[in-house]
Amino acid sequence: MKKNRILFTFLVLAVFFSSCNNKSDEYIDPRGPDYAGSESCIQCHQTQYDMALKSAHFKATAPAISGNVLGDFDEKNHTFIYDKDTKIVMEKRNDSLYQVLYKNGKEVQAHRFEIVFGTKHAQTSVYWRDNNTYELPLSYYNAINSWATSPGFPADKPYFDRKVVRDCYACHSSNISSRNVNQNPDEVNFLSAEVEDVIDKKTIVYGIDCERCHGPAKKHAEFHLKNPNVKVANSIVSYKTLNRQQKLDACALCHSGNDGMKMKSRFDFKPGDNLSEFYRSTRNPNDTTFDVHGNQFHLMSQSKCFIKSEKMDCITCHNPHENASKNLASYSKICMSCHQGLKHNATTLKTMSGSLLANNCVECHMPKKMSNAIKFQISNSKEMSNYILRTHKIGIYPAK
């Protein structure tokens, strides 16, 4: 009997610890119990997940580990010269990457790459200090394959004190929570939209993930795993069911500038919500000075193609699960679906044959323009450069 009692005790303990281990292995999303995490989508949406994983949306922010950070750290192109006595060197130290400031050949300060922002056009980075993130003074630009000053940073002296607050993450991540340092930590709602003083790094959900665009997926995943034969999306937002304005609002949340009036945290926006309840632009929609960076919605909405159409939205031309195609002819096919009967005038035809023009609508009608929002200077230079991005204002532009 004694042996049986001991055996029974061990059996109970084994079941208890097994249960504890299973609970510890269960994914807990910092956004709350309604979220399942993007990996839960893989079982049914492998193709979309694989595409999204490589997209600029998914890589809008990422931990600054090897493979995520762009640029040289151990070659001749890893030094930025401010003046004859001052320089910043990108350095590898053990398993970490740093921007190291030197004055007269002596190290003054070093800051580690902690989080990277962006990957498609350029990449800037931040470091942690006192429970907040601060932007590093140098960014890597793919267009010049080199390091240069981060947008808005001076080129005559290094600067390490620009705070990157929670609202900056609202369009570069799927979640990050914060609290006011004067609040009682026991009374803080980390998912609230209150103005923050410190950031909780444990709550970061990097990049724009599946649930940022489709809403909480816990119930959806549980339902369809139990009912695999049901093909109609349950407990999730399907963009097919949204009206045009709802689709536009979902994209405009992050692609309509950052200079408007904010009523609620954009982290609280769910697809299908009315954007005007969260964010309102204070500028005239007919303003002709919208920058080509971050204002894609306003520029598109000024286009005759958009104004005259009842269906055109962002997804007409873009698959949000993948990066914009480099094959301009693929966009021309979309243009020609509405403009088949139109012909170029004789003056235009002198510049290029009709067949070539038909395959290159974008180059002429959505040309690349200089961004005034993204300016930078390269090492040992006093000249300011503007980043070049394609405008989303579709129109007829003067010949170059």
mmCIF file of C-alpha atoms in Angstrom:
data_model
loop_
_atom_site.group_PDB
_atom_site.id
_atom_site.type_symbol
_atom_site.label_atom_id
_atom_site.label_comp_id
_atom_site.label_asym_id
_atom_site.label_seq_id
_atom_site.Cartn_x
_atom_site.Cartn_y
_atom_site.Cartn_z
ATOM 1 C CA MET A 1 0.000 0.000 0.000
ATOM 2 C CA LYS A 2 2.827 2.358 0.910
ATOM 3 C CA LYS A 3 4.470 1.767 -2.482
ATOM 4 C CA ASN A 4 1.165 2.396 -4.225
ATOM 5 C CA ARG A 5 0.707 5.696 -2.359
ATOM 6 C CA ILE A 6 4.216 6.799 -3.316
ATOM 7 C CA LEU A 7 3.632 5.816 -6.951
ATOM 8 C CA PHE A 8 0.332 7.675 -6.965
ATOM 9 C CA THR A 9 2.013 10.777 -5.507
ATOM 10 C CA PHE A 10 4.682 10.757 -8.237
ATOM 11 C CA LEU A 11 1.972 10.331 -10.890
ATOM 12 C CA VAL A 12 0.030 13.353 -9.595
ATOM 13 C CA LEU A 13 3.185 15.467 -9.494
ATOM 14 C CA ALA A 14 4.108 14.388 -13.033
ATOM 15 C CA VAL A 15 0.693 15.435 -14.341
ATOM 16 C CA PHE A 16 0.918 18.742 -12.430
ATOM 17 C CA PHE A 17 4.340 19.688 -13.794
ATOM 18 C CA SER A 18 3.355 18.555 -17.282
ATOM 19 C CA SER A 19 0.344 20.856 -17.078
ATOM 20 C CA CYS A 20 2.558 23.722 -15.907
ATOM 21 C CA ASN A 21 4.980 23.183 -18.788
ATOM 22 C CA ASN A 22 2.155 23.164 -21.335
ATOM 23 C CA LYS A 23 0.856 26.437 -19.932
ATOM 24 C CA SER A 24 4.285 28.004 -20.058
ATOM 25 C CA ASP A 25 4.673 26.949 -23.686
ATOM 26 C CA GLU A 26 1.337 28.485 -24.688
ATOM 27 C CA TYR A 27 1.732 31.735 -26.632
ATOM 28 C CA ILE A 28 0.485 34.818 -24.774
ATOM 29 C CA ASP A 29 0.144 37.894 -26.975
ATOM 30 C CA PRO A 30 0.882 41.207 -25.213
ATOM 31 C CA ARG A 31 -2.137 42.746 -26.957
ATOM 32 C CA GLY A 32 -4.505 40.572 -24.953
ATOM 33 C CA PRO A 33 -6.232 37.166 -24.923
ATOM 34 C CA ASP A 34 -8.126 37.775 -28.188
ATOM 35 C CA TYR A 35 -4.873 37.658 -30.174
ATOM 36 C CA ALA A 36 -3.260 34.447 -31.376
ATOM 37 C CA GLY A 37 -0.008 35.664 -32.955
ATOM 38 C CA SER A 38 0.811 35.559 -36.680
ATOM 39 C CA GLU A 39 2.271 32.059 -36.519
ATOM 40 C CA SER A 40 -1.218 30.739 -35.835
ATOM 41 C CA CYS A 41 -2.090 31.739 -39.420
ATOM 42 C CA ILE A 42 0.466 29.385 -40.973
ATOM 43 C CA GLN A 43 -1.641 26.236 -40.742
ATOM 44 C CA CYS A 44 -4.276 27.562 -43.150
ATOM 45 C CA HIS A 45 -2.591 30.512 -44.871
ATOM 46 C CA GLN A 46 0.946 29.295 -45.583
ATOM 47 C CA THR A 47 1.263 31.089 -48.954
ATOM 48 C CA GLN A 48 0.138 34.471 -47.625
ATOM 49 C CA TYR A 49 2.275 34.090 -44.508
ATOM 50 C CA ASP A 50 5.411 33.249 -46.505
ATOM 51 C CA MET A 51 4.898 36.317 -48.703
ATOM 52 C CA ALA A 52 4.163 38.616 -45.774
ATOM 53 C CA LEU A 53 7.215 37.388 -43.868
ATOM 54 C CA LYS A 54 9.467 38.879 -46.588
ATOM 55 C CA SER A 55 7.515 42.121 -46.999
ATOM 56 C CA ALA A 56 8.425 45.641 -45.908
ATOM 57 C CA HIS A 57 5.242 45.662 -43.821
ATOM 58 C CA PHE A 58 6.386 42.688 -41.761
ATOM 59 C CA LYS A 59 9.882 44.183 -41.467
ATOM 60 C CA ALA A 60 8.744 47.682 -40.520
ATOM 61 C CA THR A 61 10.502 47.032 -37.210
ATOM 62 C CA ALA A 62 12.678 44.133 -36.121
ATOM 63 C CA PRO A 63 15.156 43.289 -33.378
ATOM 64 C CA ALA A 64 18.656 44.417 -34.371
ATOM 65 C CA ILE A 65 20.150 40.961 -34.693
ATOM 66 C CA SER A 66 22.423 39.625 -37.401
ATOM 67 C CA GLY A 67 20.525 39.354 -40.666
ATOM 68 C CA ASN A 68 18.136 42.196 -39.853
ATOM 69 C CA VAL A 69 20.631 45.066 -39.883
ATOM 70 C CA LEU A 70 21.668 46.592 -43.211
ATOM 71 C CA GLY A 71 25.050 48.128 -43.981
ATOM 72 C CA ASP A 72 28.763 47.468 -43.545
ATOM 73 C CA PHE A 73 30.408 47.026 -40.150
ATOM 74 C CA ASP A 74 33.829 45.691 -41.012
ATOM 75 C CA GLU A 75 34.779 47.284 -44.323
ATOM 76 C CA LYS A 76 35.975 50.716 -45.458
ATOM 77 C CA ASN A 77 32.379 51.910 -45.856
ATOM 78 C CA HIS A 78 31.598 51.782 -42.121
ATOM 79 C CA THR A 79 32.954 55.202 -41.026
ATOM 80 C CA PHE A 80 31.142 58.549 -41.087
ATOM 81 C CA ILE A 81 33.336 61.656 -40.916
ATOM 82 C CA TYR A 82 31.918 64.811 -39.279
ATOM 83 C CA ASP A 83 35.184 66.751 -39.223
ATOM 84 C CA LYS A 84 38.894 66.042 -38.890
ATOM 85 C CA ASP A 85 38.502 65.257 -35.185
ATOM 86 C CA THR A 86 35.057 63.625 -35.059
ATOM 87 C CA LYS A 87 33.765 60.424 -36.568
ATOM 88 C CA ILE A 88 31.253 57.611 -35.941
ATOM 89 C CA VAL A 89 32.271 54.061 -36.749
ATOM 90 C CA MET A 90 29.876 51.133 -37.197
ATOM 91 C CA GLU A 91 31.452 48.301 -35.208
ATOM 92 C CA LYS A 92 30.793 44.670 -34.322
ATOM 93 C CA ARG A 93 31.473 43.878 -30.692
ATOM 94 C CA ASN A 94 30.925 40.245 -29.770
ATOM 95 C CA ASP A 95 27.378 39.493 -30.954
ATOM 96 C CA SER A 96 26.204 43.111 -31.021
ATOM 97 C CA LEU A 97 26.445 46.068 -33.420
ATOM 98 C CA TYR A 98 27.268 49.603 -32.353
ATOM 99 C CA GLN A 99 27.591 53.186 -33.535
ATOM 100 C CA VAL A 100 30.730 54.405 -31.776
ATOM 101 C CA LEU A 101 31.634 58.092 -31.495
ATOM 102 C CA TYR A 102 35.348 58.984 -31.561
ATOM 103 C CA LYS A 103 36.867 62.364 -30.745
ATOM 104 C CA ASN A 104 40.545 62.854 -31.558
ATOM 105 C CA GLY A 105 40.918 59.108 -31.897
ATOM 106 C CA LYS A 106 39.410 58.344 -28.464
ATOM 107 C CA GLU A 107 36.073 56.626 -27.894
ATOM 108 C CA VAL A 108 33.553 59.050 -26.363
ATOM 109 C CA GLN A 109 30.376 56.971 -26.371
ATOM 110 C CA ALA A 110 28.982 53.816 -27.952
ATOM 111 C CA HIS A 111 25.343 52.884 -28.487
ATOM 112 C CA ARG A 112 24.088 49.479 -29.487
ATOM 113 C CA PHE A 113 21.654 48.815 -32.337
ATOM 114 C CA GLU A 114 18.539 47.567 -30.501
ATOM 115 C CA ILE A 115 15.625 47.926 -32.945
ATOM 116 C CA VAL A 116 15.746 48.567 -36.688
ATOM 117 C CA PHE A 117 13.060 50.479 -38.604
ATOM 118 C CA GLY A 118 12.515 49.680 -42.278
ATOM 119 C CA THR A 119 14.376 47.637 -44.849
ATOM 120 C CA LYS A 120 13.113 48.472 -48.343
ATOM 121 C CA HIS A 121 14.340 52.009 -49.034
ATOM 122 C CA ALA A 122 16.397 52.794 -45.957
ATOM 123 C CA GLN A 123 16.900 51.663 -42.398
ATOM 124 C CA THR A 124 17.232 53.671 -39.217
ATOM 125 C CA SER A 125 17.838 52.256 -35.740
ATOM 126 C CA VAL A 126 17.257 53.024 -32.083
ATOM 127 C CA TYR A 127 18.902 52.183 -28.774
ATOM 128 C CA TRP A 128 17.369 51.803 -25.306
ATOM 129 C CA ARG A 129 18.024 54.312 -22.515
ATOM 130 C CA ASP A 130 15.996 54.727 -19.314
ATOM 131 C CA ASN A 131 13.050 52.694 -20.635
ATOM 132 C CA ASN A 132 12.797 54.739 -23.823
ATOM 133 C CA THR A 133 14.236 54.429 -27.309
ATOM 134 C CA TYR A 134 16.462 57.005 -29.001
ATOM 135 C CA GLU A 135 17.310 57.227 -32.680
ATOM 136 C CA LEU A 136 20.890 56.644 -33.774
ATOM 137 C CA PRO A 137 22.348 59.539 -35.800
ATOM 138 C CA LEU A 138 23.241 57.473 -38.864
ATOM 139 C CA SER A 139 20.979 55.428 -41.130
ATOM 140 C CA TYR A 140 21.696 53.108 -44.043
ATOM 141 C CA TYR A 141 20.275 54.106 -47.459
ATOM 142 C CA ASN A 142 19.839 51.443 -50.122
ATOM 143 C CA ALA A 143 19.820 54.001 -52.942
ATOM 144 C CA ILE A 144 23.423 54.999 -52.241
ATOM 145 C CA ASN A 145 24.517 51.725 -50.562
ATOM 146 C CA SER A 146 26.005 53.751 -47.763
ATOM 147 C CA TRP A 147 25.562 55.273 -44.323
ATOM 148 C CA ALA A 148 24.348 58.872 -44.078
ATOM 149 C CA THR A 149 22.692 61.102 -41.503
ATOM 150 C CA SER A 150 19.315 59.931 -40.256
ATOM 151 C CA PRO A 151 16.463 62.137 -41.579
ATOM 152 C CA GLY A 152 16.540 65.514 -39.853
ATOM 153 C CA PHE A 153 19.854 64.910 -38.085
ATOM 154 C CA PRO A 154 22.717 67.430 -38.320
ATOM 155 C CA ALA A 155 25.781 66.589 -40.386
ATOM 156 C CA ASP A 156 28.128 68.894 -38.494
ATOM 157 C CA LYS A 157 27.934 67.099 -35.142
ATOM 158 C CA PRO A 158 26.713 63.752 -33.772
ATOM 159 C CA TYR A 159 23.422 63.725 -31.867
ATOM 160 C CA PHE A 160 22.095 60.829 -29.763
ATOM 161 C CA ASP A 161 19.150 62.382 -27.907
ATOM 162 C CA ARG A 162 16.141 62.192 -30.256
ATOM 163 C CA LYS A 163 13.497 60.180 -28.405
ATOM 164 C CA VAL A 164 11.384 57.769 -30.456
ATOM 165 C CA VAL A 165 8.043 57.754 -28.622
ATOM 166 C CA ARG A 166 5.209 55.236 -28.722
ATOM 167 C CA ASP A 167 3.315 57.019 -31.490
ATOM 168 C CA CYS A 168 6.275 56.484 -33.823
ATOM 169 C CA TYR A 169 5.786 52.745 -33.387
ATOM 170 C CA ALA A 170 2.096 52.983 -34.291
ATOM 171 C CA CYS A 171 2.943 52.661 -37.995
ATOM 172 C CA HIS A 172 6.074 50.573 -37.635
ATOM 173 C CA SER A 173 4.943 47.856 -35.231
ATOM 174 C CA SER A 174 1.818 45.955 -34.239
ATOM 175 C CA ASN A 175 2.015 46.778 -30.554
ATOM 176 C CA ILE A 176 4.062 48.550 -27.940
ATOM 177 C CA SER A 177 2.685 49.576 -24.571
ATOM 178 C CA SER A 178 3.667 52.359 -22.249
ATOM 179 C CA ARG A 179 2.812 54.116 -19.027
ATOM 180 C CA ASN A 180 3.217 57.484 -17.363
ATOM 181 C CA VAL A 181 6.012 57.326 -14.792
ATOM 182 C CA ASN A 182 3.854 59.255 -12.319
ATOM 183 C CA GLN A 183 1.131 56.614 -12.356
ATOM 184 C CA ASN A 184 0.838 53.771 -9.880
ATOM 185 C CA PRO A 185 2.129 50.713 -11.809
ATOM 186 C CA ASP A 186 -0.632 48.594 -10.234
ATOM 187 C CA GLU A 187 -3.282 50.847 -11.775
ATOM 188 C CA VAL A 188 -1.797 51.145 -15.260
ATOM 189 C CA ASN A 189 -3.614 49.783 -18.268
ATOM 190 C CA PHE A 190 -0.745 49.060 -20.625
ATOM 191 C CA LEU A 191 -3.131 48.791 -23.587
ATOM 192 C CA SER A 192 -4.549 52.281 -23.079
ATOM 193 C CA ALA A 193 -4.009 55.213 -25.435
ATOM 194 C CA GLU A 194 -2.724 57.542 -22.704
ATOM 195 C CA VAL A 195 0.332 59.701 -23.278
ATOM 196 C CA GLU A 196 3.389 57.763 -22.194
ATOM 197 C CA ASP A 197 6.674 58.500 -20.529
ATOM 198 C CA VAL A 198 8.232 55.044 -20.507
ATOM 199 C CA ILE A 199 7.898 52.078 -22.840
ATOM 200 C CA ASP A 200 7.454 48.469 -21.803
ATOM 201 C CA LYS A 201 9.874 46.611 -24.088
ATOM 202 C CA LYS A 202 8.272 43.253 -23.258
ATOM 203 C CA THR A 203 5.109 44.312 -25.104
ATOM 204 C CA ILE A 204 6.647 44.949 -28.537
ATOM 205 C CA VAL A 205 5.120 43.028 -31.428
ATOM 206 C CA TYR A 206 7.549 43.757 -34.265
ATOM 207 C CA GLY A 207 6.464 44.760 -37.754
ATOM 208 C CA ILE A 208 2.969 44.974 -39.213
ATOM 209 C CA ASP A 209 1.692 41.466 -38.589
ATOM 210 C CA CYS A 210 -1.409 39.604 -39.747
ATOM 211 C CA GLU A 211 -3.579 40.668 -36.817
ATOM 212 C CA ARG A 212 -2.675 44.343 -37.175
ATOM 213 C CA CYS A 213 -4.531 44.344 -40.500
ATOM 214 C CA HIS A 214 -7.129 41.608 -39.939
ATOM 215 C CA GLY A 215 -7.904 42.080 -36.262
ATOM 216 C CA PRO A 216 -7.688 39.625 -33.341
ATOM 217 C CA ALA A 217 -7.529 36.031 -34.631
ATOM 218 C CA LYS A 218 -7.803 33.791 -31.557
ATOM 219 C CA LYS A 219 -11.478 32.884 -32.055
ATOM 220 C CA HIS A 220 -10.980 32.632 -35.819
ATOM 221 C CA ALA A 221 -8.110 30.156 -35.516
ATOM 222 C CA GLU A 222 -9.893 28.054 -32.907
ATOM 223 C CA PHE A 223 -13.108 27.905 -34.960
ATOM 224 C CA HIS A 224 -11.510 26.875 -38.260
ATOM 225 C CA LEU A 225 -9.230 24.273 -36.670
ATOM 226 C CA LYS A 226 -12.367 22.659 -35.262
ATOM 227 C CA ASN A 227 -14.359 23.229 -38.483
ATOM 228 C CA PRO A 228 -11.868 22.788 -41.372
ATOM 229 C CA ASN A 229 -14.639 22.343 -43.948
ATOM 230 C CA VAL A 230 -16.091 25.814 -43.320
ATOM 231 C CA LYS A 231 -14.625 28.069 -46.005
ATOM 232 C CA VAL A 232 -16.342 31.327 -45.025
ATOM 233 C CA ALA A 233 -14.093 33.363 -42.707
ATOM 234 C CA ASN A 234 -15.417 33.288 -39.162
ATOM 235 C CA SER A 235 -14.538 35.772 -36.392
ATOM 236 C CA ILE A 236 -12.026 37.704 -38.522
ATOM 237 C CA VAL A 237 -12.133 40.714 -40.827
ATOM 238 C CA SER A 238 -12.174 39.793 -44.504
ATOM 239 C CA TYR A 239 -11.393 42.747 -46.749
ATOM 240 C CA LYS A 240 -13.852 41.399 -49.303
ATOM 241 C CA THR A 241 -16.643 42.368 -46.927
ATOM 242 C CA LEU A 242 -15.414 45.931 -46.314
ATOM 243 C CA ASN A 243 -16.707 48.881 -48.287
ATOM 244 C CA ARG A 244 -14.363 51.124 -50.232
ATOM 245 C CA GLN A 245 -13.903 53.721 -47.491
ATOM 246 C CA GLN A 246 -13.196 51.064 -44.870
ATOM 247 C CA LYS A 247 -10.480 49.566 -47.094
ATOM 248 C CA LEU A 248 -8.984 53.005 -47.681
ATOM 249 C CA ASP A 249 -9.068 53.839 -43.972
ATOM 250 C CA ALA A 250 -7.170 50.653 -43.114
ATOM 251 C CA CYS A 251 -4.291 51.747 -45.370
ATOM 252 C CA ALA A 252 -4.591 55.483 -44.670
ATOM 253 C CA LEU A 253 -4.070 54.753 -40.978
ATOM 254 C CA CYS A 254 -0.326 54.781 -41.738
ATOM 255 C CA HIS A 255 -0.155 56.122 -45.286
ATOM 256 C CA SER A 256 -1.766 59.549 -44.898
ATOM 257 C CA GLY A 257 0.951 61.482 -43.126
ATOM 258 C CA ASN A 258 1.660 62.143 -39.491
ATOM 259 C CA ASP A 259 0.794 65.815 -39.077
ATOM 260 C CA GLY A 260 -2.903 65.529 -38.272
ATOM 261 C CA MET A 261 -4.973 65.579 -35.099
ATOM 262 C CA LYS A 262 -4.826 62.361 -33.068
ATOM 263 C CA MET A 263 -7.917 61.473 -30.994
ATOM 264 C CA LYS A 264 -7.107 57.855 -30.130
ATOM 265 C CA SER A 265 -4.064 55.636 -30.339
ATOM 266 C CA ARG A 266 -3.724 54.131 -33.792
ATOM 267 C CA PHE A 267 -2.881 50.863 -32.055
ATOM 268 C CA ASP A 268 -6.563 50.655 -31.096
ATOM 269 C CA PHE A 269 -7.750 50.874 -34.718
ATOM 270 C CA LYS A 270 -9.294 47.682 -36.102
ATOM 271 C CA PRO A 271 -10.076 47.058 -39.796
ATOM 272 C CA GLY A 272 -13.605 48.268 -40.435
ATOM 273 C CA ASP A 273 -13.272 51.174 -37.977
ATOM 274 C CA ASN A 274 -13.786 54.778 -39.044
ATOM 275 C CA LEU A 275 -10.359 56.421 -39.288
ATOM 276 C CA SER A 276 -11.759 59.897 -38.538
ATOM 277 C CA GLU A 277 -12.446 58.700 -34.971
ATOM 278 C CA PHE A 278 -8.723 58.074 -34.496
ATOM 279 C CA TYR A 279 -6.907 60.541 -36.728
ATOM 280 C CA ARG A 280 -7.896 63.576 -38.747
ATOM 281 C CA SER A 281 -5.782 65.433 -41.241
ATOM 282 C CA THR A 282 -5.750 69.178 -40.577
ATOM 283 C CA ARG A 283 -4.637 70.009 -44.101
ATOM 284 C CA ASN A 284 -6.723 70.875 -47.139
ATOM 285 C CA PRO A 285 -7.208 67.642 -49.145
ATOM 286 C CA ASN A 286 -6.408 69.638 -52.299
ATOM 287 C CA ASP A 287 -3.066 70.798 -50.882
ATOM 288 C CA THR A 288 -0.433 70.378 -53.595
ATOM 289 C CA THR A 289 2.488 70.077 -51.175
ATOM 290 C CA PHE A 290 1.869 66.591 -49.764
ATOM 291 C CA ASP A 291 5.228 64.848 -49.545
ATOM 292 C CA VAL A 292 5.818 61.644 -51.508
ATOM 293 C CA HIS A 293 6.887 59.945 -48.282
ATOM 294 C CA GLY A 294 4.037 58.733 -46.079
ATOM 295 C CA ASN A 295 1.223 60.548 -47.911
ATOM 296 C CA GLN A 296 0.266 57.944 -50.489
ATOM 297 C CA PHE A 297 -3.444 58.127 -49.646
ATOM 298 C CA HIS A 298 -3.735 61.924 -50.021
ATOM 299 C CA LEU A 299 -1.803 61.892 -53.285
ATOM 300 C CA MET A 300 -3.895 59.067 -54.747
ATOM 301 C CA SER A 301 -7.131 60.736 -53.664
ATOM 302 C CA GLN A 302 -6.175 63.823 -55.722
ATOM 303 C CA SER A 303 -5.892 61.703 -58.890
ATOM 304 C CA LYS A 304 -8.636 61.853 -61.513
ATOM 305 C CA CYS A 305 -8.432 58.069 -61.780
ATOM 306 C CA PHE A 306 -9.444 57.787 -58.142
ATOM 307 C CA ILE A 307 -12.009 60.605 -58.167
ATOM 308 C CA LYS A 308 -13.872 59.223 -61.184
ATOM 309 C CA SER A 309 -13.759 55.628 -60.004
ATOM 310 C CA GLU A 310 -16.219 54.096 -57.567
ATOM 311 C CA LYS A 311 -14.067 51.048 -56.799
ATOM 312 C CA MET A 312 -10.417 52.082 -56.974
ATOM 313 C CA ASP A 313 -8.547 51.653 -53.698
ATOM 314 C CA CYS A 314 -5.011 50.757 -52.604
ATOM 315 C CA ILE A 315 -5.515 47.025 -53.158
ATOM 316 C CA THR A 316 -6.439 47.704 -56.792
ATOM 317 C CA CYS A 317 -2.711 47.981 -57.492
ATOM 318 C CA HIS A 318 -1.016 46.525 -54.413
ATOM 319 C CA ASN A 319 -1.006 43.158 -52.710
ATOM 320 C CA PRO A 320 -0.454 44.139 -49.050
ATOM 321 C CA HIS A 321 1.124 40.732 -48.365
ATOM 322 C CA GLU A 322 4.137 41.514 -50.549
ATOM 323 C CA ASN A 323 6.324 44.395 -51.629
ATOM 324 C CA ALA A 324 5.449 46.562 -54.602
ATOM 325 C CA SER A 325 6.458 44.827 -57.805
ATOM 326 C CA LYS A 326 9.537 46.070 -59.644
ATOM 327 C CA ASN A 327 7.878 44.988 -62.880
ATOM 328 C CA LEU A 328 6.284 48.249 -64.012
ATOM 329 C CA ALA A 329 4.482 46.476 -66.852
ATOM 330 C CA SER A 330 2.338 44.662 -64.277
ATOM 331 C CA TYR A 331 0.956 48.020 -63.137
ATOM 332 C CA SER A 332 0.443 49.121 -66.723
ATOM 333 C CA LYS A 333 -1.917 46.177 -67.236
ATOM 334 C CA ILE A 334 -4.043 47.532 -64.402
ATOM 335 C CA CYS A 335 -4.018 51.002 -65.974
ATOM 336 C CA MET A 336 -4.949 49.657 -69.392
ATOM 337 C CA SER A 337 -7.946 47.785 -67.984
ATOM 338 C CA CYS A 338 -9.638 51.218 -67.802
ATOM 339 C CA HIS A 339 -7.717 53.155 -70.468
ATOM 340 C CA GLN A 340 -7.751 50.774 -73.432
ATOM 341 C CA GLY A 341 -9.370 53.247 -75.791
ATOM 342 C CA LEU A 342 -7.052 56.153 -75.062
ATOM 343 C CA LYS A 343 -4.166 57.040 -77.365
ATOM 344 C CA HIS A 344 -1.095 59.157 -76.793
ATOM 345 C CA ASN A 345 -0.769 62.335 -78.841
ATOM 346 C CA ALA A 346 1.798 62.781 -81.582
ATOM 347 C CA THR A 347 4.208 64.736 -79.375
ATOM 348 C CA THR A 348 4.320 61.957 -76.795
ATOM 349 C CA LEU A 349 4.710 59.258 -79.447
ATOM 350 C CA LYS A 350 7.882 60.972 -80.655
ATOM 351 C CA THR A 351 9.531 60.158 -77.308
ATOM 352 C CA MET A 352 8.664 56.464 -77.315
ATOM 353 C CA SER A 353 6.773 53.953 -79.430
ATOM 354 C CA GLY A 354 3.148 53.203 -78.608
ATOM 355 C CA SER A 355 3.916 49.604 -77.581
ATOM 356 C CA LEU A 356 6.581 50.725 -75.098
ATOM 357 C CA LEU A 357 4.360 53.467 -73.716
ATOM 358 C CA ALA A 358 1.620 50.928 -73.071
ATOM 359 C CA ASN A 359 3.992 48.936 -70.887
ATOM 360 C CA ASN A 360 5.297 51.881 -68.893
ATOM 361 C CA CYS A 361 2.350 53.973 -67.691
ATOM 362 C CA VAL A 362 3.828 54.396 -64.213
ATOM 363 C CA GLU A 363 7.103 55.996 -65.246
ATOM 364 C CA CYS A 364 5.325 58.902 -66.923
ATOM 365 C CA HIS A 365 2.101 59.214 -64.931
ATOM 366 C CA MET A 366 3.482 58.430 -61.447
ATOM 367 C CA PRO A 367 7.044 59.762 -61.716
ATOM 368 C CA LYS A 368 9.636 59.648 -58.962
ATOM 369 C CA LYS A 369 9.943 62.873 -57.021
ATOM 370 C CA MET A 370 12.153 64.270 -54.281
ATOM 371 C CA SER A 371 10.988 63.879 -50.698
ATOM 372 C CA ASN A 372 11.358 66.901 -48.457
ATOM 373 C CA ALA A 373 10.679 64.696 -45.443
ATOM 374 C CA ILE A 374 13.691 62.478 -45.979
ATOM 375 C CA LYS A 375 16.872 64.483 -46.406
ATOM 376 C CA PHE A 376 20.339 63.280 -45.563
ATOM 377 C CA GLN A 377 24.021 64.063 -45.916
ATOM 378 C CA ILE A 378 26.772 61.615 -46.702
ATOM 379 C CA SER A 379 30.068 61.403 -44.869
ATOM 380 C CA ASN A 380 32.413 64.393 -45.062
ATOM 381 C CA SER A 381 29.940 66.375 -47.176
ATOM 382 C CA LYS A 382 28.047 69.624 -46.643
ATOM 383 C CA GLU A 383 25.481 68.993 -49.379
ATOM 384 C CA MET A 384 21.956 67.870 -48.486
ATOM 385 C CA SER A 385 20.423 65.061 -50.569
ATOM 386 C CA ASN A 386 16.719 64.294 -50.971
ATOM 387 C CA TYR A 387 15.454 60.745 -51.099
ATOM 388 C CA ILE A 388 13.596 59.943 -54.324
ATOM 389 C CA LEU A 389 10.240 58.137 -54.128
ATOM 390 C CA ARG A 390 7.448 57.482 -56.603
ATOM 391 C CA THR A 391 4.424 59.746 -56.250
ATOM 392 C CA HIS A 392 0.956 58.231 -55.905
ATOM 393 C CA LYS A 393 -0.677 61.216 -57.540
ATOM 394 C CA ILE A 394 -1.606 59.810 -60.953
ATOM 395 C CA GLY A 395 -1.620 62.541 -63.572
ATOM 396 C CA ILE A 396 -0.202 64.054 -66.743
ATOM 397 C CA TYR A 397 3.220 65.516 -66.034
ATOM 398 C CA PRO A 398 5.314 67.795 -68.274
ATOM 399 C CA ALA A 399 7.874 65.997 -70.392
ATOM 400 C CA LYS A 400 11.397 66.179 -68.998
#
